[in-house]
C-alpha cells in the first residue's frame, strides 16, 4: 500500500476500529468459539466480542496452517479487512534452538549470532509469524536475576554488538523479504537493574549509569533498524517505564529517533495501577497512550477505555491516530496488505524446520558459546580412555531454556546420544547419578512431564551405580546444572548454587575418582568455589540448545577447541553480587595484598569475582605481546593505533578473543576502571603469529554527560589489550582538545 492509501485507510476507520488495532490478544482465544472464550479461558480479561473482532495483533501461537486460518477468520471480522500481526517470543531459535543469549554473548561472535537470528527468523516466518519479541538488550550485573539468561551480559559494548546483530539477522534489509520477521528490542529500559535481583523489582539507576551502561544496547538495536520496542516492567526514576513520557517520548523517540511500534510488556499498562502510578484503568490508559505506547499487550485497558476517554475529551484523538498509524505502517512494511499470510507455508515449514543445515549451525554456535573455566590438562579426552558419563544432564533432553517456547526437548541431542556416536560402548558408562533437584524444589513455568520426585532408595541406587562406574573409569564427565526453569522470567534465586543434591553426587564421585570434568548447564553465573577447587576441569555450557549434546562431545573430544569468554562475571559467592568488571575505582580502591585497613574490601571474601568478564581458556595457549601505540597524543579526527602480536604457543589450533579496553583516567565524572571498546577473534595454528591492530578514535572516548549528550574530555587514557578484563597489558595516550 502507498502511504497515501494507508492514510486513507486510517481516516476511514471508526474510533472503535482504531482502538482495536492497539489491542493484542492471545491467538488461542481467537481460535476458540468467541462466546466460549469470553465465558471461559479469556473470561478474566474483561474483553467483549467486538474486542476480539477488532483486535489488531495476536501473541503466542505459531504454525502455518493455524495462522493462515486465523488471518482469514480475523480479516473477515475486520470492517476494513485489516490483517493481524502475529507475534511470539522467538528469543534464541524457534524449533531449532540456539544457545541461550548469555551463551551467545560468551561466543563474542556477532556474525554467528546474526546467522542464528536469521535462521530463527526463517523458521518463524514459514510458521506464519511476523514479529519476534527479541533481542532482549537488558544489561545485567546481578546473577540472582533469572533473566540474565536472556541477556548477552554485563558489558554495554558487547550487548550493543549482539543486539544489532540479532536485529539484522531477524529483519535483514527489508521486512517484506521472505524469511524475515520484525525484531522487537526489549525491555525498555533498565529492567536488568531490578534491585536484589528480584524480578519485576524497583530499578534505582543514576542518570549517568542509565545513560552510559544501560541504554547503549537498546540504542544499538534501534540504530540497526528494529521495527518494535517493548516497554519494561520496572520504574525509571519512580515512574513505571510503560507510563513514562520522558523515557518513551524524549529519550526513545526524540533522542534515539525511534519511529516504530512501541508495545507494552505483558499487562504492563494495567500494572501501572499496582505501581501506584495510575488510579484506575482509565488513568492507566491515558498515561500509557500519552507516553506513546501503541499496543496494549493482553489486557482490556486500551480497548475498554480509549474510546470513552476521547469522547470525554480527556485524550486527544491524535494520540490514538499516531499509534494506529505506526501499527498500520508496520503491517505495510511487512507487506501484509498485499500478502496477509506473508511466508506462512505448511509445506515449506516441513522442509525448513530443524533441517540439517539449521542443526549444523546450532551445533557450531553452541560449541562457540562454551567457556572453559578450568582445565589442568585432563581435557580433551581420548577415545582410548574409559569414561564414565555421570549426572542428571547425561541423558537429559531439556537443555533449551525457559524461553525456548517453540522448541521441543524431544528434538535435542543429549550428551549420551552424542557420546555413543563417537565412543566405543565397551569403555563407556552412562548413569544419572542423582535427581536434578531435591524433592519439592519450587519451580514455576511450563512444566514438562519429567519425573521430579525420587525415593530415598532410588537415590541410593543411582548414587551406588554412579560411584561404581566412577571407580572403573579413567575419567569422569559429570554433567550437572540448574533446571531450565531455575533461570528466566520470574526465576530469581537468592542462592546461586548448583542444586545441593548434585553437589552431594559431585563429592561422592570425586572421592572415588579425582579425575572429574564438570560440564555445567546454567542460565546464569553460579557459585563454583567448591567445583572449581576440586574438579580437574570445568566447562560452562549454559543452556546450549537443540544440538547441545553434539557440541559438548565435539569440545570434550577436542574436535572443537573451546573459545568462549565470559559475558558475565562469575561471583566468588552471592554475597559479592552485583559484581562486574566495568566498575568505578572508588576513593579507596583495594588491590590484592593491600593490608591497609580502610579500603573498599570485604573481611571475609576477595573483591575479585571467581571468574571475570572476558575470561575463558583454550586447549592451546596464546602469547600476547606488549601493547604498542603508534602515538602518545590524539586529537579529534585522528586515530591511535593499538597493536599486539598474538602467537599460538600451544599444541593445537585455537581461537583467541583479543579484547581492547580503555580507561578515562580523570574526567568531570568518575569513569569505569575499564570499558570494552572492541574485540577480535583470531584463529591460529600452533606456531602461527598474527598482529592484531585496533584503531582508537576520539568518538570511542565519549561518554554521556547530562545536558551535553555524548562528549569526550581531554586528558590521559589508558589502553589495555588482552584475553580478559583482568589484562594489565597497557599503554597510555593523551587526548588533546584545543
Ligand atoms: C513476558 C516478558 C516479555 C515477553 C512477553 C510476551 O512477560 O517479560 O519478555 O516478550 O511477556 O511473552
XYZ file of C-alpha atoms in Angstrom, residues 8-522:
515
model
C -6.927 6.995 3.558
C -7.437 3.703 5.375
C -6.667 5.333 8.719
C -9.037 8.181 8.005
C -11.819 5.772 7.061
C -11.623 3.772 10.299
C -14.056 4.281 13.150
C -12.677 5.145 16.569
C -13.558 1.647 17.840
C -11.736 0.118 14.887
C -8.680 2.226 15.619
C -8.691 1.208 19.262
C -8.916 -2.417 18.111
C -5.575 -2.039 16.356
C -3.982 -1.160 19.716
C -5.088 -4.453 21.266
C -3.010 -7.639 21.305
C -4.796 -10.769 22.494
C -3.673 -14.363 22.851
C -4.138 -16.038 19.490
C -5.528 -19.140 21.137
C -8.591 -17.196 22.317
C -9.380 -16.107 18.774
C -9.217 -19.669 17.573
C -11.864 -20.828 20.010
C -15.532 -20.073 19.622
C -15.733 -16.454 20.761
C -18.502 -16.980 23.299
C -16.736 -19.987 24.788
C -13.513 -17.984 25.020
C -15.163 -14.938 26.581
C -17.022 -17.102 29.064
C -14.111 -19.459 29.634
C -10.368 -19.149 29.112
C -10.478 -15.384 28.399
C -13.140 -14.536 30.962
C -10.825 -12.763 33.402
C -9.551 -10.299 30.806
C -12.758 -8.287 30.538
C -12.890 -8.285 26.739
C -16.085 -8.205 24.718
C -16.886 -9.921 21.420
C -16.187 -6.737 19.481
C -12.710 -6.530 21.038
C -11.867 -9.915 19.602
C -13.304 -8.979 16.202
C -11.262 -5.776 16.013
C -8.018 -6.927 17.672
C -5.044 -5.927 15.527
C -2.443 -8.326 16.927
C -2.170 -11.770 18.457
C 0.507 -13.428 20.539
C 1.695 -16.887 21.360
C 0.672 -19.263 18.553
C 2.818 -20.444 15.649
C 2.151 -22.858 12.803
C 1.461 -22.038 9.158
C -1.897 -23.738 8.905
C -3.234 -22.303 12.156
C -2.138 -18.755 11.393
C -3.336 -18.823 7.792
C -6.749 -19.890 9.059
C -6.711 -17.305 11.839
C -5.705 -14.495 9.495
C -8.588 -15.375 7.140
C -11.036 -15.534 10.059
C -9.868 -12.280 11.578
C -9.830 -10.348 8.312
C -13.472 -11.318 7.763
C -14.269 -9.874 11.185
C -12.397 -6.623 10.429
C -14.627 -3.910 8.793
C -11.730 -2.924 6.520
C -10.212 -6.414 6.367
C -7.036 -5.219 8.095
C -4.631 -8.185 8.591
C -3.326 -9.104 12.066
C 0.219 -9.048 13.319
C 1.266 -12.458 14.691
C 3.953 -12.249 17.348
C 5.870 -14.720 19.548
C 8.945 -14.968 21.785
C 11.420 -16.499 19.375
C 14.248 -15.452 21.678
C 17.084 -17.768 20.644
C 15.637 -20.026 17.991
C 12.260 -21.447 17.062
C 12.226 -25.244 16.655
C 15.984 -25.278 16.037
C 17.059 -23.757 19.341
C 20.412 -21.964 19.564
C 22.388 -21.234 22.744
C 20.649 -19.022 25.286
C 21.700 -15.377 24.738
C 24.062 -15.356 27.734
C 25.929 -18.105 25.897
C 25.775 -16.284 22.566
C 27.301 -13.282 24.338
C 30.106 -15.563 25.527
C 30.874 -16.518 21.926
C 31.973 -12.913 21.267
C 30.805 -13.743 17.750
C 28.180 -11.257 16.479
C 28.409 -12.732 12.980
C 27.438 -16.146 14.364
C 24.624 -14.570 16.376
C 23.311 -12.830 13.266
C 23.207 -16.174 11.454
C 21.341 -17.761 14.371
C 18.783 -14.942 14.351
C 18.392 -15.175 10.589
C 17.787 -18.914 10.853
C 15.301 -18.433 13.665
C 13.519 -15.858 11.510
C 13.287 -18.319 8.615
C 11.631 -20.944 10.818
C 9.364 -18.343 12.431
C 8.288 -16.741 9.141
C 7.470 -20.018 7.451
C 5.407 -20.872 10.536
C 3.281 -17.774 9.997
C 4.890 -15.340 12.440
C 5.565 -11.658 11.633
C 7.250 -10.394 14.820
C 9.601 -11.830 17.430
C 9.958 -10.362 20.898
C 13.726 -10.401 20.631
C 16.503 -9.204 21.156
C 16.472 -8.617 24.879
C 19.043 -5.822 25.280
C 18.979 -5.510 29.054
C 22.381 -5.050 30.699
C 22.812 -7.361 33.690
C 25.031 -7.234 36.755
C 23.163 -9.431 39.230
C 23.298 -13.196 38.800
C 20.344 -13.615 41.162
C 18.064 -12.210 38.424
C 16.690 -15.119 36.401
C 16.635 -13.185 33.147
C 20.413 -12.842 32.916
C 19.908 -15.992 30.842
C 18.233 -13.906 28.130
C 20.842 -11.151 28.183
C 24.181 -11.129 26.392
C 25.816 -9.891 29.594
C 27.334 -7.107 31.666
C 29.004 -5.034 29.029
C 27.348 -2.205 27.063
C 29.621 -2.639 24.018
C 29.250 -6.431 23.747
C 25.486 -6.125 24.286
C 25.323 -3.414 21.602
C 27.158 -5.578 19.067
C 24.990 -8.601 19.871
C 21.700 -6.667 19.860
C 22.462 -5.075 16.489
C 23.474 -8.476 15.097
C 20.177 -10.043 16.182
C 18.112 -7.206 14.713
C 19.940 -7.564 11.395
C 19.556 -11.336 11.465
C 15.821 -11.201 12.145
C 14.982 -8.313 9.818
C 17.521 -8.275 7.017
C 17.250 -5.139 4.891
C 13.561 -5.379 4.037
C 10.799 -6.880 6.182
C 8.958 -7.948 3.039
C 11.849 -10.297 2.197
C 10.911 -13.955 2.618
C 12.228 -15.443 5.847
C 12.333 -12.178 7.766
C 10.409 -11.093 10.848
C 10.246 -7.782 12.664
C 12.510 -7.574 15.706
C 11.385 -6.084 18.997
C 14.134 -4.644 21.226
C 13.288 -5.107 24.891
C 12.772 -4.295 27.734
C 12.993 -0.525 27.541
C 14.581 0.341 29.847
C 16.843 -0.731 32.665
C 14.900 -3.886 33.580
C 18.124 -5.731 34.397
C 18.758 -3.432 37.342
C 15.915 -4.989 39.375
C 17.005 -4.477 42.970
C 18.333 -7.581 44.779
C 17.997 -9.483 41.528
C 14.313 -9.983 42.256
C 12.333 -9.915 39.036
C 9.937 -7.001 38.464
C 11.520 -5.149 41.400
C 12.350 -1.457 41.527
C 15.337 -0.315 39.494
C 17.296 2.541 41.032
C 19.767 3.776 38.407
C 21.546 7.115 38.342
C 21.118 9.122 35.131
C 24.850 8.732 34.474
C 24.797 4.930 34.780
C 21.477 4.662 32.965
C 22.868 6.576 30.015
C 26.349 5.064 29.882
C 25.699 1.455 30.856
C 22.048 0.542 30.405
C 20.848 2.494 27.347
C 23.559 1.869 24.707
C 22.423 -1.609 23.677
C 18.794 -0.572 23.156
C 20.036 2.329 21.046
C 22.242 -0.022 19.029
C 19.178 -2.143 18.275
C 17.202 0.910 17.198
C 20.068 2.156 15.036
C 20.148 -1.301 13.444
C 16.558 -0.642 12.404
C 14.462 -2.531 14.958
C 10.811 -2.273 13.952
C 9.491 -2.533 17.500
C 10.424 -1.799 21.103
C 8.827 -3.280 24.207
C 8.393 -1.439 27.481
C 9.838 -2.823 30.697
C 8.050 -3.716 33.910
C 10.248 -1.571 36.155
C 10.054 2.048 37.188
C 12.599 4.561 35.916
C 13.095 7.424 38.350
C 10.000 6.264 40.159
C 7.751 6.250 37.101
C 6.791 2.922 35.508
C 8.513 2.686 32.133
C 5.179 1.891 30.480
C 3.727 5.233 31.501
C 6.936 7.232 31.427
C 6.669 10.048 28.895
C 10.211 11.294 29.418
C 11.618 7.832 28.824
C 9.432 6.990 25.856
C 8.927 10.309 24.094
C 12.003 12.354 24.996
C 14.609 9.588 25.088
C 13.284 6.734 22.928
C 11.545 8.703 20.217
C 13.150 12.155 20.170
C 16.742 11.395 21.157
C 17.111 7.887 19.754
C 14.871 8.604 16.766
C 12.732 5.507 17.169
C 9.692 5.720 14.868
C 8.435 2.179 15.119
C 5.778 0.478 17.194
C 6.059 0.567 20.992
C 4.314 -2.381 22.629
C 3.781 -2.795 26.347
C 5.134 -5.812 28.107
C 2.524 -8.322 29.219
C -0.178 -6.406 31.149
C 2.370 -3.694 31.939
C -0.129 -0.868 31.273
C -2.591 -2.386 33.737
C 0.247 -2.864 36.234
C 0.858 0.884 36.451
C -2.053 0.708 38.907
C -0.135 -1.754 41.106
C 2.863 0.545 40.867
C 0.709 3.265 42.414
C 1.130 5.455 39.334
C -2.353 5.093 37.797
C -5.558 5.371 39.812
C -7.576 3.031 37.616
C -7.683 1.529 34.125
C -8.814 4.794 32.554
C -5.908 6.637 34.154
C -3.544 3.849 33.117
C -4.789 4.021 29.532
C -4.401 7.798 29.396
C -0.875 7.800 30.810
C 0.354 4.978 28.591
C -1.037 6.492 25.388
C 0.390 9.888 26.325
C 3.734 8.150 26.893
C 3.474 6.810 23.349
C 2.695 3.138 23.960
C 0.996 1.909 20.791
C -0.133 -1.619 21.678
C -1.605 -2.920 24.929
C -0.368 -6.486 25.393
C -3.155 -8.729 26.605
C -5.368 -6.535 28.747
C -8.534 -4.515 28.118
C -7.089 -1.240 29.416
C -6.916 0.363 25.974
C -9.879 -1.476 24.444
C -12.093 -0.727 27.426
C -11.212 2.948 27.953
C -9.708 4.829 25.000
C -12.965 5.475 23.121
C -14.623 6.899 26.186
C -11.598 8.987 27.202
C -11.570 10.548 23.733
C -15.351 11.124 23.764
C -14.973 12.824 27.166
C -12.200 14.996 25.766
C -9.645 13.556 28.211
C -7.340 12.313 25.478
C -6.591 13.912 22.126
C -7.666 11.535 19.345
C -4.486 12.468 17.504
C -2.563 10.356 20.006
C -4.649 7.364 19.018
C -4.209 8.140 15.323
C -0.428 8.390 15.835
C -0.358 4.953 17.467
C -2.580 3.341 14.845
C -0.541 4.931 12.063
C 2.631 3.248 13.369
C 0.838 -0.096 13.634
C -0.573 0.133 10.101
C 2.833 1.200 8.811
C 4.489 -1.875 10.353
C 1.876 -4.111 8.720
C 2.554 -2.323 5.450
C 6.337 -2.657 5.838
C 5.790 -6.400 6.285
C 3.737 -6.415 3.075
C 0.681 -7.775 4.875
C -1.810 -5.678 2.918
C -0.607 -7.327 -0.279
C 0.005 -10.741 1.273
C -1.600 -11.143 4.729
C -0.057 -14.617 5.104
C 3.497 -13.427 4.307
C 5.720 -16.558 4.394
C 3.281 -18.943 6.089
C 3.609 -22.192 4.154
C 2.779 -25.617 5.633
C 4.841 -27.467 3.031
C 7.926 -25.292 3.382
C 7.528 -25.485 7.145
C 8.247 -29.211 6.980
C 11.391 -28.667 4.893
C 12.827 -25.747 6.834
C 12.146 -26.621 10.465
C 15.123 -28.439 12.063
C 16.732 -29.088 8.675
C 20.318 -30.443 8.796
C 21.743 -27.018 7.903
C 19.983 -25.429 10.860
C 21.086 -28.198 13.193
C 24.666 -27.832 11.996
C 24.555 -24.110 12.769
C 23.091 -24.806 16.219
C 25.905 -27.274 16.884
C 28.570 -24.783 15.796
C 27.013 -21.906 17.737
C 26.718 -23.991 20.897
C 30.362 -25.075 20.816
C 31.411 -21.435 20.341
C 29.334 -20.378 23.353
C 31.027 -22.746 25.795
C 33.547 -21.300 28.241
C 36.380 -23.471 29.532
C 36.794 -22.176 33.081
C 39.370 -24.665 34.287
C 41.471 -27.410 32.703
C 44.610 -28.946 34.201
C 45.145 -30.974 31.072
C 42.510 -33.617 31.644
C 40.677 -32.307 28.559
C 40.329 -33.167 25.769
C 39.540 -36.826 26.469
C 40.582 -39.577 24.082
C 38.568 -42.450 22.701
C 41.025 -44.925 24.270
C 40.092 -43.866 27.775
C 37.462 -45.489 29.946
C 34.949 -42.697 30.516
C 32.061 -42.571 32.954
C 29.397 -40.083 31.969
C 27.531 -39.324 35.177
C 24.905 -36.799 36.216
C 21.311 -35.692 35.655
C 22.325 -33.961 32.429
C 23.949 -37.011 30.863
C 20.813 -38.115 29.072
C 18.515 -35.164 29.636
C 16.888 -33.581 26.614
C 15.670 -30.453 28.377
C 18.615 -28.135 27.729
C 16.832 -25.410 25.737
C 15.953 -22.684 28.305
C 12.677 -21.430 29.704
C 12.333 -19.033 26.747
C 12.630 -21.680 24.066
C 8.825 -21.574 23.922
C 8.599 -23.083 20.431
C 11.423 -25.544 20.965
C 10.739 -29.161 21.789
C 13.033 -31.103 24.090
C 12.426 -34.256 22.070
C 14.438 -32.672 19.242
C 17.515 -32.231 21.421
C 20.613 -34.399 21.252
C 21.795 -35.430 24.706
C 25.392 -35.904 25.808
C 24.860 -39.669 25.947
C 23.385 -39.823 22.453
C 26.305 -37.810 21.086
C 28.919 -39.780 23.034
C 27.523 -43.073 21.777
C 28.192 -41.813 18.255
C 31.884 -41.274 18.925
C 32.958 -43.620 21.713
C 33.108 -47.419 21.672
C 30.425 -48.669 24.109
C 32.607 -51.172 25.950
C 34.726 -48.459 27.548
C 31.844 -46.141 28.350
C 29.390 -45.932 31.233
C 26.341 -43.684 31.433
C 24.422 -43.093 34.629
C 22.189 -40.380 36.018
C 23.764 -40.497 39.460
C 21.198 -38.272 41.136
C 17.960 -36.384 40.578
C 18.444 -32.890 39.149
C 16.660 -31.315 42.116
C 15.771 -32.226 45.653
C 12.135 -33.267 46.075
C 9.776 -30.305 46.409
C 12.012 -27.570 44.983
C 9.718 -24.782 43.788
C 9.665 -24.189 40.054
C 7.251 -22.067 38.021
C 6.588 -22.087 34.316
C 5.911 -24.501 31.536
C 6.372 -27.826 33.277
C 7.487 -30.794 31.259
C 6.330 -34.290 32.163
C 9.691 -35.130 33.702
C 9.987 -37.181 36.888
C 10.622 -34.751 39.703
C 10.232 -36.885 42.842
C 12.606 -39.718 43.764
C 12.516 -42.055 46.710
C 15.498 -42.433 49.019
C 16.016 -45.939 47.648
C 16.030 -44.684 44.080
C 18.595 -42.059 45.023
C 20.755 -44.629 46.804
C 20.721 -46.938 43.810
C 21.586 -44.127 41.386
C 24.465 -42.988 43.573
C 25.816 -46.517 44.008
C 25.701 -47.134 40.274
C 27.490 -43.824 39.660
C 30.250 -44.464 42.197
C 30.843 -47.956 40.829
C 31.125 -46.551 37.310
C 33.454 -43.786 38.515
C 35.741 -46.318 40.233
C 36.234 -48.169 36.941
C 36.812 -45.089 34.795
C 39.953 -43.227 33.747
C 37.981 -40.005 33.724
C 34.514 -38.929 34.844
C 32.433 -36.452 32.862
C 29.993 -35.067 35.430
C 27.078 -33.297 33.711
C 25.438 -31.060 36.301
C 23.418 -27.892 36.438
C 20.327 -25.828 37.047
C 16.911 -26.926 35.921
C 15.966 -24.886 32.872
C 13.121 -23.352 34.882
C 15.589 -22.055 37.501
C 16.524 -19.204 35.186
C 14.349 -16.987 33.019
C 11.352 -14.817 33.813
C 10.248 -14.803 37.461
C 13.093 -17.238 38.249
C 15.151 -15.154 40.670
C 17.393 -17.158 43.002
C 18.918 -15.845 46.223
C 21.259 -18.849 46.481
C 23.030 -19.170 43.155
C 24.364 -22.669 43.582
C 24.353 -25.978 41.779
C 21.459 -27.922 43.350
C 22.728 -29.491 46.575
C 21.641 -32.987 45.639
C 24.009 -32.742 42.668
C 26.823 -31.381 44.831
C 26.471 -34.446 47.031
C 26.900 -36.577 43.920
C 29.924 -34.472 42.925
C 31.557 -35.065 46.330
C 30.840 -38.814 46.335
C 32.152 -39.306 42.786
C 35.216 -37.099 43.362
C 36.024 -39.172 46.435
C 36.300 -42.374 44.364
C 37.858 -40.800 41.287
C 39.573 -37.364 41.349
C 39.696 -37.164 37.546
C 36.445 -35.267 37.278
C 35.418 -32.953 34.447
C 32.304 -30.899 35.277
C 30.100 -29.936 32.338
C 27.832 -27.233 33.754
C 24.391 -26.308 32.431
C 23.139 -22.983 33.770
